[in-house]
mmCIF file of the C-alpha atoms, coordinates in Angstrom:
data_MODEL
# 
_entry.id   MODEL 
# 
loop_
_atom_site.group_PDB 
_atom_site.id 
_atom_site.type_symbol 
_atom_site.label_atom_id 
_atom_site.label_alt_id 
_atom_site.label_comp_id 
_atom_site.label_asym_id 
_atom_site.label_entity_id 
_atom_site.label_seq_id 
_atom_site.pdbx_PDB_ins_code 
_atom_site.Cartn_x 
_atom_site.Cartn_y 
_atom_site.Cartn_z 
_atom_site.occupancy 
_atom_site.B_iso_or_equiv 
_atom_site.pdbx_formal_charge 
_atom_site.auth_seq_id 
_atom_site.auth_comp_id 
_atom_site.auth_asym_id 
_atom_site.auth_atom_id 
_atom_site.pdbx_PDB_model_num 
ATOM 1   C CA . ILE A 1 1   ? 0.000  0.000  0.000  1.00 0.00 ? 1   ILE A CA 1 
ATOM 2   C CA . GLU A 1 2   ? 1.329  3.436  -0.894 1.00 0.00 ? 2   GLU A CA 1 
ATOM 3   C CA . LYS A 1 3   ? 0.225  6.914  0.149  1.00 0.00 ? 3   LYS A CA 1 
ATOM 4   C CA . GLN A 1 4   ? 1.098  10.397 -0.965 1.00 0.00 ? 4   GLN A CA 1 
ATOM 5   C CA . GLY A 1 5   ? 2.093  12.889 1.719  1.00 0.00 ? 5   GLY A CA 1 
ATOM 6   C CA . ALA A 1 6   ? 2.397  10.324 4.491  1.00 0.00 ? 6   ALA A CA 1 
ATOM 7   C CA . CYS A 1 7   ? 5.110  8.113  5.944  1.00 0.00 ? 7   CYS A CA 1 
ATOM 8   C CA . ILE A 1 8   ? 5.879  6.128  9.092  1.00 0.00 ? 8   ILE A CA 1 
ATOM 9   C CA . PHE A 1 9   ? 8.139  7.343  11.909 1.00 0.00 ? 9   PHE A CA 1 
ATOM 10  C CA . PRO A 1 10  ? 9.272  5.144  14.833 1.00 0.00 ? 10  PRO A CA 1 
ATOM 11  C CA . SER A 1 11  ? 9.005  7.436  17.850 1.00 0.00 ? 11  SER A CA 1 
ATOM 12  C CA . ILE A 1 12  ? 10.539 6.721  21.248 1.00 0.00 ? 12  ILE A CA 1 
ATOM 13  C CA . GLU A 1 13  ? 8.196  7.355  24.181 1.00 0.00 ? 13  GLU A CA 1 
ATOM 14  C CA . GLY A 1 14  ? 10.113 6.593  27.379 1.00 0.00 ? 14  GLY A CA 1 
ATOM 15  C CA . THR A 1 15  ? 11.570 3.151  26.645 1.00 0.00 ? 15  THR A CA 1 
ATOM 16  C CA . ARG A 1 16  ? 8.954  2.089  24.079 1.00 0.00 ? 16  ARG A CA 1 
ATOM 17  C CA . THR A 1 17  ? 8.988  2.483  20.322 1.00 0.00 ? 17  THR A CA 1 
ATOM 18  C CA . ILE A 1 18  ? 5.679  3.678  18.876 1.00 0.00 ? 18  ILE A CA 1 
ATOM 19  C CA . LEU A 1 19  ? 5.196  3.801  15.119 1.00 0.00 ? 19  LEU A CA 1 
ATOM 20  C CA . LEU A 1 20  ? 3.409  6.966  14.042 1.00 0.00 ? 20  LEU A CA 1 
ATOM 21  C CA . GLU A 1 21  ? 2.130  8.227  10.725 1.00 0.00 ? 21  GLU A CA 1 
ATOM 22  C CA . VAL A 1 22  ? 3.340  11.676 9.679  1.00 0.00 ? 22  VAL A CA 1 
ATOM 23  C CA . GLN A 1 23  ? 0.977  13.365 7.208  1.00 0.00 ? 23  GLN A CA 1 
ATOM 24  C CA . ALA A 1 24  ? 1.613  16.460 5.113  1.00 0.00 ? 24  ALA A CA 1 
ATOM 25  C CA . LEU A 1 25  ? -0.622 18.450 2.813  1.00 0.00 ? 25  LEU A CA 1 
ATOM 26  C CA . VAL A 1 26  ? 0.833  21.060 0.462  1.00 0.00 ? 26  VAL A CA 1 
ATOM 27  C CA . VAL A 1 27  ? -1.576 23.264 -1.529 1.00 0.00 ? 27  VAL A CA 1 
ATOM 28  C CA . PRO A 1 28  ? -1.221 26.448 -3.589 1.00 0.00 ? 28  PRO A CA 1 
ATOM 29  C CA . SER A 1 29  ? -1.800 29.672 -1.688 1.00 0.00 ? 29  SER A CA 1 
ATOM 30  C CA . PHE A 1 30  ? -2.991 33.072 -2.832 1.00 0.00 ? 30  PHE A CA 1 
ATOM 31  C CA . LEU A 1 31  ? -2.155 34.737 0.475  1.00 0.00 ? 31  LEU A CA 1 
ATOM 32  C CA . ALA A 1 32  ? 0.804  37.067 0.932  1.00 0.00 ? 32  ALA A CA 1 
ATOM 33  C CA . THR A 1 33  ? 1.906  34.875 3.842  1.00 0.00 ? 33  THR A CA 1 
ATOM 34  C CA . PRO A 1 34  ? 0.868  31.258 3.194  1.00 0.00 ? 34  PRO A CA 1 
ATOM 35  C CA . ARG A 1 35  ? -0.571 29.353 6.130  1.00 0.00 ? 35  ARG A CA 1 
ATOM 36  C CA . ARG A 1 36  ? 1.524  26.789 8.019  1.00 0.00 ? 36  ARG A CA 1 
ATOM 37  C CA . ALA A 1 37  ? -0.349 24.602 10.485 1.00 0.00 ? 37  ALA A CA 1 
ATOM 38  C CA . THR A 1 38  ? 0.937  21.745 12.612 1.00 0.00 ? 38  THR A CA 1 
ATOM 39  C CA . VAL A 1 39  ? -0.812 19.267 14.878 1.00 0.00 ? 39  VAL A CA 1 
ATOM 40  C CA . GLY A 1 40  ? 1.445  17.308 17.219 1.00 0.00 ? 40  GLY A CA 1 
ATOM 41  C CA . TRP A 1 41  ? 4.708  18.962 16.217 1.00 0.00 ? 41  TRP A CA 1 
ATOM 42  C CA . ASP A 1 42  ? 6.690  22.199 16.587 1.00 0.00 ? 42  ASP A CA 1 
ATOM 43  C CA . HIS A 1 43  ? 5.589  24.973 14.224 1.00 0.00 ? 43  HIS A CA 1 
ATOM 44  C CA . ASN A 1 44  ? 9.056  26.610 14.241 1.00 0.00 ? 44  ASN A CA 1 
ATOM 45  C CA . ARG A 1 45  ? 10.786 23.371 13.283 1.00 0.00 ? 45  ARG A CA 1 
ATOM 46  C CA . LEU A 1 46  ? 8.440  23.032 10.302 1.00 0.00 ? 46  LEU A CA 1 
ATOM 47  C CA . ALA A 1 47  ? 9.407  26.527 9.150  1.00 0.00 ? 47  ALA A CA 1 
ATOM 48  C CA . MET A 1 48  ? 13.092 25.596 9.464  1.00 0.00 ? 48  MET A CA 1 
ATOM 49  C CA . LEU A 1 49  ? 12.701 22.393 7.424  1.00 0.00 ? 49  LEU A CA 1 
ATOM 50  C CA . ILE A 1 50  ? 10.771 24.252 4.703  1.00 0.00 ? 50  ILE A CA 1 
ATOM 51  C CA . ALA A 1 51  ? 13.712 26.675 4.469  1.00 0.00 ? 51  ALA A CA 1 
ATOM 52  C CA . VAL A 1 52  ? 16.215 23.775 4.324  1.00 0.00 ? 52  VAL A CA 1 
ATOM 53  C CA . LEU A 1 53  ? 14.218 22.126 1.515  1.00 0.00 ? 53  LEU A CA 1 
ATOM 54  C CA . ASN A 1 54  ? 14.238 25.402 -0.389 1.00 0.00 ? 54  ASN A CA 1 
ATOM 55  C CA . ALA A 1 55  ? 17.959 26.079 0.105  1.00 0.00 ? 55  ALA A CA 1 
ATOM 56  C CA . LYS A 1 56  ? 19.396 22.564 -0.223 1.00 0.00 ? 56  LYS A CA 1 
ATOM 57  C CA . MET A 1 57  ? 17.003 20.705 -2.562 1.00 0.00 ? 57  MET A CA 1 
ATOM 58  C CA . ASP A 1 58  ? 15.447 23.529 -4.610 1.00 0.00 ? 58  ASP A CA 1 
ATOM 59  C CA . ILE A 1 59  ? 11.968 22.542 -3.433 1.00 0.00 ? 59  ILE A CA 1 
ATOM 60  C CA . ASN A 1 60  ? 10.095 25.802 -3.048 1.00 0.00 ? 60  ASN A CA 1 
ATOM 61  C CA . LEU A 1 61  ? 7.184  25.692 -0.612 1.00 0.00 ? 61  LEU A CA 1 
ATOM 62  C CA . MET A 1 62  ? 7.331  29.426 0.145  1.00 0.00 ? 62  MET A CA 1 
ATOM 63  C CA . ASN A 1 63  ? 4.202  30.205 -1.922 1.00 0.00 ? 63  ASN A CA 1 
ATOM 64  C CA . LYS A 1 64  ? 2.219  27.175 -0.700 1.00 0.00 ? 64  LYS A CA 1 
ATOM 65  C CA . GLU A 1 65  ? 0.145  26.392 2.352  1.00 0.00 ? 65  GLU A CA 1 
ATOM 66  C CA . VAL A 1 66  ? 1.645  23.570 4.401  1.00 0.00 ? 66  VAL A CA 1 
ATOM 67  C CA . TYR A 1 67  ? -0.264 21.423 6.876  1.00 0.00 ? 67  TYR A CA 1 
ATOM 68  C CA . LEU A 1 68  ? 1.465  18.789 9.005  1.00 0.00 ? 68  LEU A CA 1 
ATOM 69  C CA . ASN A 1 69  ? -0.237 16.228 11.238 1.00 0.00 ? 69  ASN A CA 1 
ATOM 70  C CA . ILE A 1 70  ? 1.057  13.535 13.576 1.00 0.00 ? 70  ILE A CA 1 
ATOM 71  C CA . VAL A 1 71  ? -1.743 10.943 13.409 1.00 0.00 ? 71  VAL A CA 1 
ATOM 72  C CA . GLY A 1 72  ? -3.202 9.659  16.649 1.00 0.00 ? 72  GLY A CA 1 
ATOM 73  C CA . GLY A 1 73  ? -3.090 12.851 18.678 1.00 0.00 ? 73  GLY A CA 1 
ATOM 74  C CA . LEU A 1 74  ? 0.414  12.331 20.049 1.00 0.00 ? 74  LEU A CA 1 
ATOM 75  C CA . LYS A 1 75  ? 2.883  15.190 20.301 1.00 0.00 ? 75  LYS A CA 1 
ATOM 76  C CA . VAL A 1 76  ? 6.375  14.450 18.983 1.00 0.00 ? 76  VAL A CA 1 
ATOM 77  C CA . CYS A 1 77  ? 9.182  16.466 20.565 1.00 0.00 ? 77  CYS A CA 1 
ATOM 78  C CA . GLU A 1 78  ? 12.248 14.580 19.334 1.00 0.00 ? 78  GLU A CA 1 
ATOM 79  C CA . PRO A 1 79  ? 14.239 15.873 16.343 1.00 0.00 ? 79  PRO A CA 1 
ATOM 80  C CA . ALA A 1 80  ? 14.418 12.309 14.966 1.00 0.00 ? 80  ALA A CA 1 
ATOM 81  C CA . VAL A 1 81  ? 11.110 12.969 13.181 1.00 0.00 ? 81  VAL A CA 1 
ATOM 82  C CA . ASP A 1 82  ? 12.742 15.555 10.864 1.00 0.00 ? 82  ASP A CA 1 
ATOM 83  C CA . LEU A 1 83  ? 13.490 13.078 8.069  1.00 0.00 ? 83  LEU A CA 1 
ATOM 84  C CA . ALA A 1 84  ? 9.931  11.697 8.120  1.00 0.00 ? 84  ALA A CA 1 
ATOM 85  C CA . VAL A 1 85  ? 8.548  15.257 7.953  1.00 0.00 ? 85  VAL A CA 1 
ATOM 86  C CA . VAL A 1 86  ? 10.780 16.129 4.987  1.00 0.00 ? 86  VAL A CA 1 
ATOM 87  C CA . VAL A 1 87  ? 9.767  12.933 3.168  1.00 0.00 ? 87  VAL A CA 1 
ATOM 88  C CA . ALA A 1 88  ? 6.065  13.634 3.804  1.00 0.00 ? 88  ALA A CA 1 
ATOM 89  C CA . LEU A 1 89  ? 6.484  17.225 2.527  1.00 0.00 ? 89  LEU A CA 1 
ATOM 90  C CA . ILE A 1 90  ? 8.311  16.133 -0.636 1.00 0.00 ? 90  ILE A CA 1 
ATOM 91  C CA . SER A 1 91  ? 5.747  13.382 -1.226 1.00 0.00 ? 91  SER A CA 1 
ATOM 92  C CA . ALA A 1 92  ? 2.799  15.777 -0.805 1.00 0.00 ? 92  ALA A CA 1 
ATOM 93  C CA . ASN A 1 93  ? 4.364  18.518 -2.925 1.00 0.00 ? 93  ASN A CA 1 
ATOM 94  C CA . GLN A 1 94  ? 5.453  16.283 -5.806 1.00 0.00 ? 94  GLN A CA 1 
ATOM 95  C CA . ASN A 1 95  ? 2.690  13.633 -5.657 1.00 0.00 ? 95  ASN A CA 1 
ATOM 96  C CA . ILE A 1 96  ? 5.148  10.844 -4.915 1.00 0.00 ? 96  ILE A CA 1 
ATOM 97  C CA . SER A 1 97  ? 3.769  7.715  -3.275 1.00 0.00 ? 97  SER A CA 1 
ATOM 98  C CA . ILE A 1 98  ? 5.616  6.386  -0.232 1.00 0.00 ? 98  ILE A CA 1 
ATOM 99  C CA . SER A 1 99  ? 5.545  2.673  0.537  1.00 0.00 ? 99  SER A CA 1 
ATOM 100 C CA . LYS A 1 100 ? 3.796  1.890  3.818  1.00 0.00 ? 100 LYS A CA 1 
ATOM 101 C CA . ASP A 1 101 ? 6.373  -0.793 4.663  1.00 0.00 ? 101 ASP A CA 1 
ATOM 102 C CA . THR A 1 102 ? 9.175  1.798  5.003  1.00 0.00 ? 102 THR A CA 1 
ATOM 103 C CA . ILE A 1 103 ? 10.142 3.798  8.092  1.00 0.00 ? 103 ILE A CA 1 
ATOM 104 C CA . PHE A 1 104 ? 12.053 7.084  8.178  1.00 0.00 ? 104 PHE A CA 1 
ATOM 105 C CA . PHE A 1 105 ? 13.981 8.729  10.996 1.00 0.00 ? 105 PHE A CA 1 
ATOM 106 C CA . GLY A 1 106 ? 16.882 11.137 11.438 1.00 0.00 ? 106 GLY A CA 1 
ATOM 107 C CA . GLU A 1 107 ? 17.556 14.687 12.523 1.00 0.00 ? 107 GLU A CA 1 
ATOM 108 C CA . ILE A 1 108 ? 18.180 17.235 9.766  1.00 0.00 ? 108 ILE A CA 1 
ATOM 109 C CA . GLY A 1 109 ? 20.657 20.068 10.212 1.00 0.00 ? 109 GLY A CA 1 
ATOM 110 C CA . LEU A 1 110 ? 20.566 23.493 8.576  1.00 0.00 ? 110 LEU A CA 1 
ATOM 111 C CA . SER A 1 111 ? 23.031 22.423 5.874  1.00 0.00 ? 111 SER A CA 1 
ATOM 112 C CA . GLY A 1 112 ? 20.786 19.461 4.973  1.00 0.00 ? 112 GLY A CA 1 
ATOM 113 C CA . GLU A 1 113 ? 22.898 16.792 6.665  1.00 0.00 ? 113 GLU A CA 1 
ATOM 114 C CA . VAL A 1 114 ? 21.048 13.807 8.134  1.00 0.00 ? 114 VAL A CA 1 
ATOM 115 C CA . ARG A 1 115 ? 22.223 13.311 11.707 1.00 0.00 ? 115 ARG A CA 1 
ATOM 116 C CA . GLN A 1 116 ? 22.140 10.295 13.987 1.00 0.00 ? 116 GLN A CA 1 
ATOM 117 C CA . VAL A 1 117 ? 19.529 10.069 16.737 1.00 0.00 ? 117 VAL A CA 1 
ATOM 118 C CA . ASN A 1 118 ? 19.096 8.130  19.975 1.00 0.00 ? 118 ASN A CA 1 
ATOM 119 C CA . ASN A 1 119 ? 17.875 4.533  20.106 1.00 0.00 ? 119 ASN A CA 1 
ATOM 120 C CA . MET A 1 120 ? 18.459 3.758  16.436 1.00 0.00 ? 120 MET A CA 1 
ATOM 121 C CA . ASP A 1 121 ? 18.733 0.017  17.059 1.00 0.00 ? 121 ASP A CA 1 
ATOM 122 C CA . ASN A 1 122 ? 15.519 -0.101 19.118 1.00 0.00 ? 122 ASN A CA 1 
ATOM 123 C CA . ARG A 1 123 ? 13.612 1.695  16.350 1.00 0.00 ? 123 ARG A CA 1 
ATOM 124 C CA . LEU A 1 124 ? 14.881 -0.808 13.759 1.00 0.00 ? 124 LEU A CA 1 
ATOM 125 C CA . ILE A 1 125 ? 14.137 -3.849 15.944 1.00 0.00 ? 125 ILE A CA 1 
ATOM 126 C CA . GLU A 1 126 ? 10.564 -2.747 16.618 1.00 0.00 ? 126 GLU A CA 1 
ATOM 127 C CA . ALA A 1 127 ? 9.887  -1.905 12.963 1.00 0.00 ? 127 ALA A CA 1 
ATOM 128 C CA . SER A 1 128 ? 11.272 -5.287 11.917 1.00 0.00 ? 128 SER A CA 1 
ATOM 129 C CA . LYS A 1 129 ? 9.041  -7.069 14.464 1.00 0.00 ? 129 LYS A CA 1 
ATOM 130 C CA . LEU A 1 130 ? 6.005  -5.264 13.061 1.00 0.00 ? 130 LEU A CA 1 
ATOM 131 C CA . GLY A 1 131 ? 6.767  -6.359 9.497  1.00 0.00 ? 131 GLY A CA 1 
ATOM 132 C CA . PHE A 1 132 ? 8.364  -3.267 8.001  1.00 0.00 ? 132 PHE A CA 1 
ATOM 133 C CA . LYS A 1 133 ? 10.709 -4.111 5.121  1.00 0.00 ? 133 LYS A CA 1 
ATOM 134 C CA . LYS A 1 134 ? 12.852 -0.974 4.704  1.00 0.00 ? 134 LYS A CA 1 
ATOM 135 C CA . ALA A 1 135 ? 14.341 1.793  6.868  1.00 0.00 ? 135 ALA A CA 1 
ATOM 136 C CA . ILE A 1 136 ? 15.749 5.105  5.631  1.00 0.00 ? 136 ILE A CA 1 
ATOM 137 C CA . ILE A 1 137 ? 18.075 6.296  8.399  1.00 0.00 ? 137 ILE A CA 1 
ATOM 138 C CA . PRO A 1 138 ? 21.168 8.447  9.091  1.00 0.00 ? 138 PRO A CA 1 
ATOM 139 C CA . PHE A 1 139 ? 24.552 7.063  8.042  1.00 0.00 ? 139 PHE A CA 1 
ATOM 140 C CA . ARG A 1 140 ? 26.427 5.300  10.820 1.00 0.00 ? 140 ARG A CA 1 
ATOM 141 C CA . ARG A 1 141 ? 29.695 3.465  11.084 1.00 0.00 ? 141 ARG A CA 1 
ATOM 142 C CA . LYS A 1 142 ? 28.450 0.636  13.292 1.00 0.00 ? 142 LYS A CA 1 
ATOM 143 C CA . LYS A 1 143 ? 26.404 -1.790 11.220 1.00 0.00 ? 143 LYS A CA 1 
ATOM 144 C CA . PHE A 1 144 ? 23.324 -3.482 12.606 1.00 0.00 ? 144 PHE A CA 1 
ATOM 145 C CA . ALA A 1 145 ? 21.972 -6.850 11.501 1.00 0.00 ? 145 ALA A CA 1 
ATOM 146 C CA . CYS A 1 146 ? 18.205 -7.254 11.386 1.00 0.00 ? 146 CYS A CA 1 
ATOM 147 C CA . ASN A 1 147 ? 15.496 -8.424 8.993  1.00 0.00 ? 147 ASN A CA 1 
ATOM 148 C CA . ILE A 1 148 ? 15.015 -4.999 7.460  1.00 0.00 ? 148 ILE A CA 1 
ATOM 149 C CA . GLU A 1 149 ? 16.686 -3.379 4.453  1.00 0.00 ? 149 GLU A CA 1 
ATOM 150 C CA . ILE A 1 150 ? 18.611 -0.319 5.653  1.00 0.00 ? 150 ILE A CA 1 
ATOM 151 C CA . ILE A 1 151 ? 19.368 2.667  3.435  1.00 0.00 ? 151 ILE A CA 1 
ATOM 152 C CA . GLU A 1 152 ? 21.681 5.199  5.089  1.00 0.00 ? 152 GLU A CA 1 
ATOM 153 C CA . LEU A 1 153 ? 21.756 8.889  4.185  1.00 0.00 ? 153 LEU A CA 1 
ATOM 154 C CA . LYS A 1 154 ? 24.365 11.554 4.838  1.00 0.00 ? 154 LYS A CA 1 
ATOM 155 C CA . HIS A 1 155 ? 22.413 14.431 3.206  1.00 0.00 ? 155 HIS A CA 1 
ATOM 156 C CA . ILE A 1 156 ? 18.792 15.048 2.246  1.00 0.00 ? 156 ILE A CA 1 
ATOM 157 C CA . ASN A 1 157 ? 19.840 15.377 -1.425 1.00 0.00 ? 157 ASN A CA 1 
ATOM 158 C CA . GLU A 1 158 ? 20.237 11.595 -1.408 1.00 0.00 ? 158 GLU A CA 1 
ATOM 159 C CA . LEU A 1 159 ? 16.438 11.365 -1.058 1.00 0.00 ? 159 LEU A CA 1 
ATOM 160 C CA . LYS A 1 160 ? 16.179 12.244 -4.762 1.00 0.00 ? 160 LYS A CA 1 
ATOM 161 C CA . LYS A 1 161 ? 17.574 8.805  -5.676 1.00 0.00 ? 161 LYS A CA 1 
ATOM 162 C CA . ILE A 1 162 ? 15.249 7.038  -3.245 1.00 0.00 ? 162 ILE A CA 1 
ATOM 163 C CA . LEU A 1 163 ? 11.949 8.875  -3.713 1.00 0.00 ? 163 LEU A CA 1 
ATOM 164 C CA . ILE A 1 164 ? 11.967 10.066 -7.309 1.00 0.00 ? 164 ILE A CA 1 
# 
């Protein structure tokens, strides 16, 4: 099953891994200042990631309304969700379908680098147990063996090869 504008993020709540759906909607705007709305996530971080997409991937969302939702009513405070948000935004903006058996996590810096996050192994183990087939994660030196295909990224530009 594939969806546009949505992907799965393995969130850490305490010691548990909870898989959440991140949804994005990108629509044309005729307002001088397009609306940005978030449910379950930091509004300022969304603005930062929109700027990073514009500067580092030439994806211009400045003249579009952007809506972001963390499904299920949970609030995500960890920066590990950045990669899932960026993937959902790209998917919504460019009508690219994202496979529902793939997870995404990683922090994104201002230069577009994909940074490591806490509990990477736990996220992969839980996703594998729940039947996910692929994980798009930050690059790391230490390799991890599990029943899930791992694609490691150093920069968000590498998403072009994966998504498009």
